[in-house]
Amino acid sequence: MSASLPPIPEQQEPIDAPQLLELGTPEEEPCLRADAARNRARLLEAAGRLIAEHGASAVTMEAVAAAAAVGKGTVFRRFGDRVGLLTALLDHSEKKFQAAFLSGPPPLGPGASPVERLRAFGCAALRRAVEELDLQLAAERGPDRRFTHPARRLLHGHVVLLLRQAVPDADCELLAQILMGYLDPAVIHHLTKQCGMPLERLEAGWIDLVARLTRTEPPG
């Protein structure tokens, strides 16, 4: 491995060692007081109701405060900004996904070949994105923060690690960016909502892309 490459989350750890990341705001306390925890749950419940009834665009700090019957300042103190609030809503599913590919059963988790795991990783990420597309798009960070967020770095690092096992002679850093680009929520929105492509086609495209990049045959 070239010394010039930036450090990748996971690369110094066994692949089956869970390294779950929290998506909450950095300043959030590990153990909230009981009343603070109740307030946080109440705010997230209110935000979830707004998304279910009106879509993610309806989730503003003011709207969540009104729906939870608290002051707007309470929402800002708890989550920092709108992206922090939406990110907190994604926290549960993100932790479940991380646990599945870091330590869950194969082929997504350890125990399968790296190529099989890459196939399973992309298909699982596509299904999750389609289910949460509105929320994932709303929680998307700006270009200056999109690729440096810890959760994104963990996903990217996992793909790099599998690629290094499957095609050690390749520039796995750049190949991982290609694969992660396929899983971008904005791309998935364009393909499913604007182009009308079914999820099955996206999954088949992912499997084909993995086969081409790893120089392997797709499953029969």
Short mmCIF file of C-alpha atoms in Angstrom, two decimals:
data_model
loop_
_atom_site.label_atom_id
_atom_site.label_comp_id
_atom_site.label_asym_id
_atom_site.label_seq_id
_atom_site.Cartn_x
_atom_site.Cartn_y
_atom_site.Cartn_z
CA MET A 1 0.00 0.00 0.00
CA SER A 2 1.41 3.39 -0.94
CA ALA A 3 2.40 5.60 1.95
CA SER A 4 0.78 8.56 0.18
CA LEU A 5 -2.74 7.20 0.57
CA PRO A 6 -4.83 8.78 3.35
CA PRO A 7 -5.79 6.53 6.26
CA ILE A 8 -8.93 4.49 5.68
CA PRO A 9 -11.31 3.57 8.51
CA GLU A 10 -11.14 -0.19 9.11
CA GLN A 11 -7.89 -0.84 7.25
CA GLN A 12 -5.93 -1.36 10.47
CA GLU A 13 -8.63 -3.59 11.99
CA PRO A 14 -9.91 -7.07 11.17
CA ILE A 15 -12.88 -6.85 8.85
CA ASP A 16 -15.11 -8.60 11.36
CA ALA A 17 -14.41 -6.09 14.16
CA PRO A 18 -17.49 -3.85 14.53
CA GLN A 19 -16.75 -0.13 14.49
CA LEU A 20 -20.23 1.36 14.66
CA LEU A 21 -20.35 5.11 14.23
CA GLU A 22 -22.87 7.46 15.73
CA LEU A 23 -24.46 9.93 13.34
CA GLY A 24 -25.66 12.34 16.02
CA THR A 25 -24.21 15.78 16.45
CA PRO A 26 -20.56 15.68 17.66
CA GLU A 27 -21.29 17.51 20.87
CA GLU A 28 -24.02 15.11 21.93
CA GLU A 29 -23.41 13.54 25.34
CA PRO A 30 -22.97 9.75 25.40
CA CYS A 31 -25.55 9.40 28.18
CA LEU A 32 -28.29 11.99 28.21
CA ARG A 33 -30.17 12.89 31.35
CA ALA A 34 -33.58 11.25 31.48
CA ASP A 35 -35.43 14.49 30.72
CA ALA A 36 -33.03 15.38 27.89
CA ALA A 37 -33.43 11.90 26.42
CA ARG A 38 -37.21 12.24 26.55
CA ASN A 39 -37.03 15.64 24.85
CA ARG A 40 -34.77 14.26 22.13
CA ALA A 41 -37.08 11.30 21.50
CA ARG A 42 -40.07 13.67 21.42
CA LEU A 43 -38.40 15.91 18.86
CA LEU A 44 -37.40 12.96 16.66
CA GLU A 45 -40.91 11.56 16.87
CA ALA A 46 -42.33 14.91 15.81
CA ALA A 47 -39.87 15.13 12.90
CA GLY A 48 -40.75 11.58 11.86
CA ARG A 49 -44.44 12.44 11.81
CA LEU A 50 -43.79 15.48 9.64
CA ILE A 51 -41.84 13.38 7.14
CA ALA A 52 -44.52 10.67 7.08
CA GLU A 53 -47.31 13.19 6.53
CA HIS A 54 -45.67 15.88 4.39
CA GLY A 55 -42.23 14.68 3.25
CA ALA A 56 -38.76 15.69 4.37
CA SER A 57 -39.16 19.19 2.92
CA ALA A 58 -41.66 19.93 5.71
CA VAL A 59 -39.03 19.34 8.39
CA THR A 60 -37.77 22.73 9.52
CA MET A 61 -36.53 23.57 12.98
CA GLU A 62 -39.59 25.78 13.48
CA ALA A 63 -42.03 23.09 12.32
CA VAL A 64 -40.49 20.44 14.56
CA ALA A 65 -40.56 22.78 17.55
CA ALA A 66 -44.24 23.53 16.93
CA ALA A 67 -45.12 19.85 16.44
CA ALA A 68 -43.32 18.91 19.67
CA ALA A 69 -44.69 21.93 21.56
CA VAL A 70 -41.25 23.22 22.58
CA GLY A 71 -39.29 26.37 21.86
CA LYS A 72 -37.28 26.59 18.66
CA GLY A 73 -34.12 27.09 20.70
CA THR A 74 -34.56 23.63 22.21
CA VAL A 75 -34.38 22.05 18.76
CA PHE A 76 -31.27 24.03 17.83
CA ARG A 77 -29.54 23.16 21.11
CA ARG A 78 -30.27 19.48 20.67
CA PHE A 79 -29.36 19.05 16.97
CA GLY A 80 -27.42 22.13 15.88
CA ASP A 81 -29.15 22.61 12.54
CA ARG A 82 -31.63 20.98 10.16
CA VAL A 83 -29.05 18.59 8.73
CA GLY A 84 -28.13 17.49 12.25
CA LEU A 85 -31.79 16.77 12.99
CA LEU A 86 -32.29 14.79 9.79
CA THR A 87 -29.03 12.92 10.37
CA ALA A 88 -30.24 11.91 13.82
CA LEU A 89 -33.37 10.47 12.20
CA LEU A 90 -31.12 8.29 10.02
CA ASP A 91 -29.02 7.14 12.97
CA HIS A 92 -30.95 3.94 13.73
CA SER A 93 -30.96 2.56 10.19
CA GLU A 94 -27.33 3.60 9.69
CA LYS A 95 -26.22 1.64 12.77
CA LYS A 96 -28.19 -1.40 11.63
CA PHE A 97 -26.55 -1.23 8.20
CA GLN A 98 -23.08 -0.82 9.70
CA ALA A 99 -23.60 -3.81 12.01
CA ALA A 100 -24.82 -5.92 9.08
CA PHE A 101 -21.77 -5.39 6.86
CA LEU A 102 -19.19 -5.32 9.66
CA SER A 103 -20.31 -8.31 11.71
CA GLY A 104 -23.56 -9.70 10.33
CA PRO A 105 -24.06 -12.98 8.47
CA PRO A 106 -22.57 -13.50 5.00
CA PRO A 107 -22.62 -12.56 2.21
CA LEU A 108 -23.03 -8.99 3.50
CA GLY A 109 -21.01 -9.72 6.65
CA PRO A 110 -17.75 -11.66 7.12
CA GLY A 111 -17.52 -15.22 5.83
CA ALA A 112 -18.02 -14.68 2.09
CA SER A 113 -15.49 -13.75 -0.58
CA PRO A 114 -14.73 -10.02 -1.02
CA VAL A 115 -16.52 -9.94 -4.38
CA GLU A 116 -19.62 -11.59 -2.92
CA ARG A 117 -19.55 -9.09 -0.09
CA LEU A 118 -19.25 -6.17 -2.52
CA ARG A 119 -22.27 -7.42 -4.44
CA ALA A 120 -24.29 -7.78 -1.23
CA PHE A 121 -23.13 -4.41 0.12
CA GLY A 122 -24.30 -2.49 -2.93
CA CYS A 123 -27.64 -4.26 -3.18
CA ALA A 124 -28.33 -3.66 0.52
CA ALA A 125 -27.33 0.00 0.21
CA LEU A 126 -29.58 0.44 -2.83
CA ARG A 127 -32.57 -1.09 -1.05
CA ARG A 128 -31.98 1.09 2.00
CA ALA A 129 -31.63 4.22 -0.11
CA VAL A 130 -34.87 3.55 -2.00
CA GLU A 131 -36.72 3.04 1.27
CA GLU A 132 -35.33 6.25 2.82
CA LEU A 133 -34.68 8.30 -0.30
CA ASP A 134 -36.53 11.47 0.71
CA LEU A 135 -34.80 11.57 4.09
CA GLN A 136 -31.34 10.71 2.72
CA LEU A 137 -31.58 13.47 0.13
CA ALA A 138 -32.68 16.02 2.72
CA ALA A 139 -29.83 15.04 5.06
CA GLU A 140 -27.19 15.27 2.31
CA ARG A 141 -24.34 17.58 3.24
CA GLY A 142 -22.71 20.20 1.06
CA PRO A 143 -19.75 19.33 -1.19
CA ASP A 144 -17.25 20.45 1.45
CA ARG A 145 -18.59 17.96 4.02
CA ARG A 146 -20.20 15.19 1.98
CA PHE A 147 -17.14 12.96 1.67
CA THR A 148 -15.55 13.65 5.06
CA HIS A 149 -18.43 12.71 7.35
CA PRO A 150 -17.46 9.72 9.54
CA ALA A 151 -20.33 7.52 8.33
CA ARG A 152 -19.44 8.14 4.68
CA ARG A 153 -15.76 7.46 5.41
CA LEU A 154 -16.65 4.16 7.06
CA LEU A 155 -18.68 3.02 4.04
CA HIS A 156 -15.93 4.12 1.67
CA GLY A 157 -13.27 2.44 3.80
CA HIS A 158 -15.20 -0.82 3.83
CA VAL A 159 -15.43 -0.81 0.02
CA VAL A 160 -11.70 -0.01 -0.27
CA LEU A 161 -10.84 -2.90 2.02
CA LEU A 162 -12.90 -5.39 0.02
CA LEU A 163 -11.42 -4.11 -3.24
CA ARG A 164 -7.89 -4.50 -1.89
CA GLN A 165 -8.69 -8.12 -1.16
CA ALA A 166 -10.31 -8.72 -4.56
CA VAL A 167 -8.00 -6.69 -6.85
CA PRO A 168 -4.85 -5.82 -4.89
CA ASP A 169 -3.06 -4.50 -7.99
CA ALA A 170 -5.72 -1.85 -8.71
CA ASP A 171 -6.05 1.75 -7.48
CA CYS A 172 -8.68 0.76 -4.96
CA GLU A 173 -9.13 4.30 -3.62
CA LEU A 174 -10.41 5.51 -6.99
CA LEU A 175 -12.39 2.35 -7.74
CA ALA A 176 -14.14 2.75 -4.39
CA GLN A 177 -15.17 6.29 -5.36
CA ILE A 178 -16.70 4.92 -8.57
CA LEU A 179 -18.68 2.34 -6.65
CA MET A 180 -19.78 4.82 -3.99
CA GLY A 181 -20.90 7.22 -6.72
CA TYR A 182 -23.29 4.55 -7.97
CA LEU A 183 -24.89 4.54 -4.49
CA ASP A 184 -25.27 8.32 -4.20
CA PRO A 185 -28.85 9.22 -3.13
CA ALA A 186 -29.09 11.93 -5.81
CA VAL A 187 -28.16 9.40 -8.51
CA ILE A 188 -30.64 6.86 -7.14
CA HIS A 189 -33.35 9.54 -7.08
CA HIS A 190 -32.63 10.45 -10.70
CA LEU A 191 -32.67 6.84 -11.88
CA THR A 192 -35.74 5.69 -9.95
CA LYS A 193 -37.91 8.82 -9.88
CA GLN A 194 -36.94 10.68 -13.06
CA CYS A 195 -35.93 7.77 -15.30
CA GLY A 196 -38.42 5.27 -13.89
CA MET A 197 -35.88 2.49 -13.42
CA PRO A 198 -36.93 -0.31 -11.05
CA LEU A 199 -34.75 -1.28 -8.11
CA GLU A 200 -34.08 -4.66 -9.73
CA ARG A 201 -32.36 -2.94 -12.66
CA LEU A 202 -30.15 -0.90 -10.33
CA GLU A 203 -29.17 -4.05 -8.43
CA ALA A 204 -28.33 -5.86 -11.68
CA GLY A 205 -26.26 -2.85 -12.77
CA TRP A 206 -24.36 -2.88 -9.49
CA ILE A 207 -23.55 -6.59 -9.82
CA ASP A 208 -22.36 -6.02 -13.39
CA LEU A 209 -20.21 -3.04 -12.32
CA VAL A 210 -18.60 -5.03 -9.51
CA ALA A 211 -17.83 -7.87 -11.94
CA ARG A 212 -16.18 -5.50 -14.41
CA LEU A 213 -14.12 -3.65 -11.80
CA THR A 214 -12.96 -6.83 -10.07
CA ARG A 215 -12.42 -8.74 -13.34
CA THR A 216 -14.70 -11.57 -12.20
CA GLU A 217 -17.70 -13.30 -13.73
CA PRO A 218 -21.12 -12.19 -12.47
CA PRO A 219 -23.11 -14.90 -10.69
CA GLY A 220 -25.03 -17.19 -13.03
#
